[in-house]
Amino acid sequence: MSYLYVNEDGVVVSIEGNRCTAKYKDGMIKYMPIEALEGIVIMGRSQLTTYCMEQCLERGINVSFFSKGGRYFGRLHSTGHVKTDRQRRQCELYDSQFAIDLSKRIISAKLKNQEVVLRRYERSKNIALPEIDNMLDICRKKVAECKDVYEIMGYEGQGAKYYFDGLSKCINEEFVFHGRSRRPPLDEFNSMIGLGYSVLMNEIYGKIEEKGLNPYFGFIHRDAEKHPTLASDLMEEWRAVLVDATVMGIINGNEISKDDFVKNLDEPGCYLNKNGVGILIKKLEKKFQTDVKYLDYVDYPVSFRHAMMLQMNQLVKAIESEDATQYLPIQIR
């Protein structure tokens, strides 16, 4: 299963026979078998035919809309997978020991994954950052002692500052950044991970819906207007593994240049241009399709994309049993 990314204005996406077609303004047409299509991502001002939207809703194909700069607008939503009993139970667990226990497991795994990713780039650059590595380890151990979600997120925030400080010392000099910046991203690195996180959230959002859960009823992130907090929760263990590592690889592998970015595209800040978006999306898609053996509860390799779905199955089991130990976050080695 794969996604169709439309990164140009004026494209018309339709269904013809058993194929999804994307017709470009210059006359070029791209085809994809409908059976192999998991989602469509529109980045810019393109459109889907009415029949295409009907088929996507009927088949459960995720359709989402972004600005050219990567700002998420929304998605085509089907009610075909909604499970109200499951959502009621999910909502009831918001302020509970379950939420605290699940938060500890996910944030601990996130901090561990950040440690592993950072050490990889320390080795690749032949540098050592023992103080930062040590502080990440301390934050992870402190999470295990926390009594509430707010305290857990405090250590998560501290760990993030150390982690990004470390990455900034391992990146090619041309792309050095000074901390995490959002809305708008102030530099090329933040522009890339911002778009990458949006793509990742879109993947997870769709998988949450497939399991009949409510993307807006989170456990770690507190309720926020118009924000899918459960998707944010479930992104945490994947951020460093999928997005940060991909972006660092693109930059340190000299696969992108500053010519692939623009200032003040849709809003103030630094954003990828069409070519830059294409580079990042292609690498992320390749990453999503990479087979790995990082899940402790399966003894065979699965793609990262399939692993995200298996994790969703684990979450459903945890919610239905009200036992957070049923959820085993991914931890890389």
Short mmCIF file of C-alpha atoms in Angstrom, two decimals:
data_model
loop_
_atom_site.label_atom_id
_atom_site.label_comp_id
_atom_site.label_asym_id
_atom_site.label_seq_id
_atom_site.Cartn_x
_atom_site.Cartn_y
_atom_site.Cartn_z
CA MET A 1 0.00 0.00 0.00
CA SER A 2 1.27 3.50 -0.79
CA TYR A 3 0.29 7.17 -0.91
CA LEU A 4 -0.20 9.47 -3.89
CA TYR A 5 1.40 12.86 -3.22
CA VAL A 6 0.30 15.76 -5.43
CA ASN A 7 2.84 18.56 -5.12
CA GLU A 8 1.68 20.87 -7.92
CA ASP A 9 -1.20 23.29 -8.54
CA GLY A 10 -3.86 22.52 -11.10
CA VAL A 11 -3.73 18.72 -10.94
CA VAL A 12 -7.01 16.82 -11.29
CA VAL A 13 -7.18 13.47 -9.50
CA SER A 14 -9.85 11.06 -10.71
CA ILE A 15 -10.77 7.38 -10.88
CA GLU A 16 -10.83 5.64 -14.25
CA GLY A 17 -11.66 1.96 -14.20
CA ASN A 18 -9.53 0.37 -11.50
CA ARG A 19 -6.91 3.12 -11.56
CA CYS A 20 -6.41 6.44 -9.82
CA THR A 21 -5.18 9.05 -12.30
CA ALA A 22 -3.48 12.38 -11.71
CA LYS A 23 -3.67 14.72 -14.73
CA TYR A 24 -1.19 17.59 -14.72
CA LYS A 25 -1.49 20.95 -16.46
CA ASP A 26 1.29 20.09 -18.91
CA GLY A 27 -0.63 17.03 -20.11
CA MET A 28 1.32 14.45 -18.13
CA ILE A 29 -0.80 11.69 -16.53
CA LYS A 30 0.25 9.44 -13.65
CA TYR A 31 -1.55 6.21 -12.81
CA MET A 32 -1.80 4.08 -9.66
CA PRO A 33 -3.88 0.91 -9.14
CA ILE A 34 -6.76 1.76 -6.81
CA GLU A 35 -6.17 -1.45 -4.81
CA ALA A 36 -2.65 -0.28 -3.94
CA LEU A 37 -3.71 3.19 -2.81
CA GLU A 38 -3.85 3.88 0.93
CA GLY A 39 -4.03 7.66 0.79
CA ILE A 40 -3.88 10.84 -1.27
CA VAL A 41 -2.08 13.96 -0.09
CA ILE A 42 -2.85 17.24 -1.87
CA MET A 43 -0.16 19.88 -1.32
CA GLY A 44 -1.32 23.09 -2.96
CA ARG A 45 -4.29 23.95 -5.15
CA SER A 46 -5.34 20.76 -6.90
CA GLN A 47 -8.63 18.91 -6.86
CA LEU A 48 -10.39 15.56 -6.75
CA THR A 49 -13.39 14.72 -8.91
CA THR A 50 -16.67 13.97 -7.12
CA TYR A 51 -16.50 10.33 -8.17
CA CYS A 52 -12.95 10.08 -6.85
CA MET A 53 -14.05 11.46 -3.48
CA GLU A 54 -16.96 8.98 -3.38
CA GLN A 55 -14.61 6.08 -4.08
CA CYS A 56 -12.11 7.24 -1.46
CA LEU A 57 -14.85 7.48 1.16
CA GLU A 58 -16.27 4.09 0.22
CA ARG A 59 -12.88 2.35 0.15
CA GLY A 60 -11.47 4.05 3.24
CA ILE A 61 -8.70 5.83 1.33
CA ASN A 62 -7.32 8.72 3.35
CA VAL A 63 -7.39 12.12 1.61
CA SER A 64 -5.70 15.11 3.26
CA PHE A 65 -4.97 18.68 2.25
CA PHE A 66 -1.87 20.79 2.95
CA SER A 67 -0.58 24.17 1.85
CA LYS A 68 2.52 24.19 -0.34
CA GLY A 69 4.49 25.10 2.76
CA GLY A 70 3.22 22.00 4.54
CA ARG A 71 0.53 23.53 6.77
CA TYR A 72 -2.23 20.99 7.40
CA PHE A 73 -5.78 22.09 6.45
CA GLY A 74 -7.92 19.01 6.97
CA ARG A 75 -9.05 15.73 5.47
CA LEU A 76 -11.90 13.92 3.78
CA HIS A 77 -13.65 12.04 6.56
CA SER A 78 -15.71 8.86 6.36
CA THR A 79 -17.81 7.55 9.25
CA GLY A 80 -17.49 3.95 8.06
CA HIS A 81 -15.03 2.91 10.79
CA VAL A 82 -16.49 4.76 13.79
CA LYS A 83 -16.94 2.54 16.87
CA THR A 84 -18.87 4.50 19.49
CA ASP A 85 -18.41 1.99 22.34
CA ARG A 86 -14.65 2.04 21.81
CA GLN A 87 -14.61 5.83 21.73
CA ARG A 88 -16.62 6.10 24.95
CA ARG A 89 -14.11 3.88 26.73
CA GLN A 90 -11.24 5.86 25.21
CA CYS A 91 -12.73 9.12 26.50
CA GLU A 92 -13.33 7.72 30.01
CA LEU A 93 -9.62 6.94 30.38
CA TYR A 94 -8.49 10.54 29.82
CA ASP A 95 -8.00 11.43 33.50
CA SER A 96 -6.94 8.06 34.87
CA GLN A 97 -3.97 6.01 35.96
CA PHE A 98 -4.12 4.42 32.51
CA ALA A 99 -3.27 7.78 30.90
CA ILE A 100 -0.31 8.27 33.26
CA ASP A 101 1.01 4.74 32.67
CA LEU A 102 0.60 4.98 28.89
CA SER A 103 2.30 8.39 28.87
CA LYS A 104 5.28 7.01 30.76
CA ARG A 105 5.70 4.16 28.30
CA ILE A 106 5.47 6.31 25.18
CA ILE A 107 7.62 9.22 26.38
CA SER A 108 10.25 6.89 27.81
CA ALA A 109 10.46 5.16 24.41
CA LYS A 110 10.64 8.54 22.66
CA LEU A 111 13.58 9.66 24.81
CA LYS A 112 15.36 6.35 24.25
CA ASN A 113 14.88 6.63 20.48
CA GLN A 114 16.23 10.17 20.59
CA GLU A 115 19.32 8.89 22.41
CA VAL A 116 19.90 6.22 19.76
CA VAL A 117 19.42 8.60 16.82
CA LEU A 118 21.69 11.24 18.35
CA ARG A 119 24.46 8.73 19.05
CA ARG A 120 24.30 7.52 15.45
CA TYR A 121 25.05 11.03 14.21
CA GLU A 122 27.70 11.58 16.87
CA ARG A 123 29.50 8.54 15.46
CA SER A 124 29.00 9.64 11.86
CA LYS A 125 30.54 13.04 12.67
CA ASN A 126 33.19 11.50 14.94
CA ILE A 127 32.20 13.67 17.90
CA ALA A 128 31.10 12.90 21.44
CA LEU A 129 28.39 14.71 23.41
CA PRO A 130 28.48 12.90 26.77
CA GLU A 131 26.73 15.66 28.72
CA ILE A 132 23.76 15.73 26.35
CA ASP A 133 23.60 11.93 26.18
CA ASN A 134 23.65 11.79 29.96
CA MET A 135 20.88 14.37 30.34
CA LEU A 136 18.63 12.47 27.94
CA ASP A 137 19.18 9.35 30.00
CA ILE A 138 18.39 11.25 33.21
CA CYS A 139 15.15 12.65 31.73
CA ARG A 140 14.11 9.15 30.70
CA LYS A 141 14.73 7.77 34.18
CA LYS A 142 12.86 10.68 35.77
CA VAL A 143 9.80 9.94 33.63
CA ALA A 144 9.47 6.55 35.35
CA GLU A 145 9.07 8.34 38.71
CA CYS A 146 6.43 10.86 37.61
CA LYS A 147 3.03 11.03 39.29
CA ASP A 148 1.06 12.88 36.59
CA VAL A 149 1.04 13.62 32.87
CA TYR A 150 2.12 17.27 33.30
CA GLU A 151 5.30 16.17 35.07
CA ILE A 152 5.99 13.60 32.37
CA MET A 153 5.66 16.23 29.64
CA GLY A 154 7.97 18.52 31.57
CA TYR A 155 10.78 15.97 31.32
CA GLU A 156 9.84 15.30 27.70
CA GLY A 157 10.30 19.01 26.96
CA GLN A 158 13.66 19.11 28.75
CA GLY A 159 14.82 16.06 26.83
CA ALA A 160 13.74 17.63 23.53
CA LYS A 161 15.88 20.72 24.19
CA TYR A 162 18.98 18.60 24.87
CA TYR A 163 18.26 16.36 21.89
CA PHE A 164 17.88 19.15 19.34
CA ASP A 165 20.93 20.89 20.77
CA GLY A 166 22.82 17.68 20.11
CA LEU A 167 21.51 17.30 16.56
CA SER A 168 22.51 20.90 15.80
CA LYS A 169 26.10 19.90 16.54
CA CYS A 170 25.93 16.90 14.21
CA ILE A 171 24.49 18.59 11.12
CA ASN A 172 26.31 19.91 8.07
CA GLU A 173 27.53 23.43 8.79
CA GLU A 174 25.42 25.01 6.04
CA PHE A 175 22.23 23.89 7.81
CA VAL A 176 23.11 24.57 11.44
CA PHE A 177 20.02 25.57 13.44
CA HIS A 178 19.44 27.04 16.87
CA GLY A 179 16.71 25.03 18.55
CA ARG A 180 13.24 23.97 17.56
CA SER A 181 11.04 26.59 15.89
CA ARG A 182 7.42 26.15 14.76
CA ARG A 183 4.75 28.21 13.05
CA PRO A 184 6.71 29.55 11.31
CA PRO A 185 9.85 27.41 10.96
CA LEU A 186 12.79 29.81 11.00
CA ASP A 187 15.39 27.69 9.21
CA GLU A 188 15.77 24.86 6.74
CA PHE A 189 16.06 22.06 9.32
CA ASN A 190 12.90 23.13 11.14
CA SER A 191 11.10 23.52 7.83
CA MET A 192 11.91 19.93 6.91
CA ILE A 193 11.00 18.31 10.22
CA GLY A 194 7.84 20.44 10.44
CA LEU A 195 6.60 19.09 7.11
CA GLY A 196 7.80 15.61 8.04
CA TYR A 197 5.83 15.68 11.28
CA SER A 198 2.73 16.80 9.38
CA VAL A 199 3.08 13.86 7.00
CA LEU A 200 3.63 11.50 9.94
CA MET A 201 0.58 12.84 11.76
CA ASN A 202 -1.49 12.32 8.63
CA GLU A 203 -0.39 8.67 8.48
CA ILE A 204 -1.23 8.06 12.12
CA TYR A 205 -4.52 9.98 11.95
CA GLY A 206 -5.74 7.68 9.21
CA LYS A 207 -4.78 4.57 11.16
CA ILE A 208 -6.57 5.86 14.26
CA GLU A 209 -9.74 6.29 12.22
CA GLU A 210 -9.41 2.79 10.77
CA LYS A 211 -9.58 1.39 14.31
CA GLY A 212 -12.69 3.40 15.16
CA LEU A 213 -10.92 5.55 17.74
CA ASN A 214 -11.32 9.32 18.09
CA PRO A 215 -8.18 11.23 17.00
CA TYR A 216 -9.14 14.14 19.30
CA PHE A 217 -9.30 12.14 22.56
CA GLY A 218 -5.67 11.93 23.63
CA PHE A 219 -3.96 10.68 26.79
CA ILE A 220 -0.61 12.47 26.89
CA HIS A 221 -1.46 15.78 25.28
CA ARG A 222 -4.25 17.62 27.03
CA ASP A 223 -7.43 18.57 25.17
CA ALA A 224 -6.78 21.25 22.55
CA GLU A 225 -9.27 22.97 20.26
CA LYS A 226 -9.05 21.68 16.68
CA HIS A 227 -6.00 19.52 17.44
CA PRO A 228 -5.99 15.69 17.12
CA THR A 229 -4.26 15.01 20.44
CA LEU A 230 -4.33 11.21 20.15
CA ALA A 231 -2.44 11.48 16.86
CA SER A 232 0.09 13.72 18.63
CA ASP A 233 0.41 11.13 21.40
CA LEU A 234 1.10 8.27 19.03
CA MET A 235 3.56 10.30 16.95
CA GLU A 236 5.96 10.69 19.86
CA GLU A 237 7.69 7.31 19.62
CA TRP A 238 8.08 7.74 15.83
CA ARG A 239 9.37 11.32 15.48
CA ALA A 240 13.10 10.65 15.87
CA VAL A 241 12.91 7.23 14.23
CA LEU A 242 11.17 8.29 11.03
CA VAL A 243 11.32 12.05 10.53
CA ASP A 244 14.41 13.34 12.33
CA ALA A 245 16.62 10.52 11.05
CA THR A 246 15.35 11.01 7.49
CA VAL A 247 15.96 14.77 7.56
CA MET A 248 19.44 14.38 9.05
CA GLY A 249 20.25 11.79 6.40
CA ILE A 250 19.10 14.07 3.57
CA ILE A 251 21.10 17.04 4.86
CA ASN A 252 24.28 15.22 5.84
CA GLY A 253 24.12 13.18 2.63
CA ASN A 254 24.13 16.44 0.61
CA GLU A 255 20.85 15.48 -1.06
CA ILE A 256 19.36 18.95 -0.65
CA SER A 257 20.64 22.53 -0.92
CA LYS A 258 19.53 25.95 0.26
CA ASP A 259 18.21 26.55 -3.25
CA ASP A 260 15.43 24.09 -2.37
CA PHE A 261 13.95 26.54 0.17
CA VAL A 262 12.08 29.82 -0.10
CA LYS A 263 11.16 32.59 2.31
CA ASN A 264 7.64 34.00 2.75
CA LEU A 265 5.80 31.52 0.55
CA ASP A 266 2.35 31.33 2.15
CA GLU A 267 3.35 32.93 5.44
CA PRO A 268 6.52 34.30 7.13
CA GLY A 269 9.24 31.74 7.65
CA CYS A 270 11.44 29.30 5.75
CA TYR A 271 9.76 26.67 3.58
CA LEU A 272 10.66 23.95 1.11
CA ASN A 273 9.96 24.73 -2.52
CA LYS A 274 8.43 22.23 -4.94
CA ASN A 275 11.72 20.43 -5.55
CA GLY A 276 12.57 20.37 -1.85
CA VAL A 277 9.15 18.95 -0.93
CA GLY A 278 9.65 16.27 -3.57
CA ILE A 279 13.03 15.29 -2.13
CA LEU A 280 11.68 15.00 1.42
CA ILE A 281 8.45 13.19 0.49
CA LYS A 282 10.32 10.65 -1.65
CA LYS A 283 12.75 9.86 1.18
CA LEU A 284 9.98 9.64 3.78
CA GLU A 285 7.93 7.35 1.60
CA LYS A 286 10.96 5.09 1.13
CA LYS A 287 11.46 5.11 4.91
CA PHE A 288 7.81 4.20 5.57
CA GLN A 289 8.19 1.19 3.26
CA THR A 290 11.44 -0.04 4.84
CA ASP A 291 11.19 -3.40 6.61
CA VAL A 292 12.48 -3.54 10.20
CA LYS A 293 12.39 -5.84 13.24
CA TYR A 294 11.95 -3.28 16.01
CA LEU A 295 8.63 -4.52 17.40
CA ASP A 296 9.19 -6.85 20.35
CA TYR A 297 5.93 -8.73 19.87
CA VAL A 298 6.49 -9.89 16.26
CA ASP A 299 9.39 -12.08 15.18
CA TYR A 300 9.41 -11.10 11.51
CA PRO A 301 10.27 -7.87 9.64
CA VAL A 302 7.47 -5.44 8.83
CA SER A 303 7.51 -2.06 7.11
CA PHE A 304 7.41 1.03 9.30
CA ARG A 305 3.98 1.80 7.82
CA HIS A 306 2.67 -1.63 8.78
CA ALA A 307 4.33 -1.31 12.19
CA MET A 308 2.28 1.83 12.85
CA MET A 309 -0.89 -0.15 12.18
CA LEU A 310 0.26 -2.97 14.47
CA GLN A 311 0.88 -0.37 17.18
CA MET A 312 -2.69 0.84 16.71
CA ASN A 313 -3.88 -2.72 17.34
CA GLN A 314 -1.86 -2.72 20.56
CA LEU A 315 -3.48 0.55 21.65
CA VAL A 316 -6.97 -0.86 21.07
CA LYS A 317 -6.10 -3.88 23.25
CA ALA A 318 -4.74 -1.59 25.95
CA ILE A 319 -7.85 0.62 25.93
CA GLU A 320 -10.31 -2.27 25.93
CA SER A 321 -8.48 -4.00 28.81
CA GLU A 322 -7.72 -0.68 30.55
CA ASP A 323 -4.16 -1.98 30.89
CA ALA A 324 -1.39 0.29 29.57
CA THR A 325 1.17 -2.55 29.77
CA GLN A 326 -0.53 -4.04 26.70
CA TYR A 327 1.00 -1.21 24.67
CA LEU A 328 4.65 -1.78 23.73
CA PRO A 329 6.15 1.34 22.09
CA ILE A 330 8.73 0.89 19.36
CA GLN A 331 12.32 1.22 20.52
CA ILE A 332 15.15 1.23 18.02
CA ARG A 333 18.65 -0.12 18.64
#
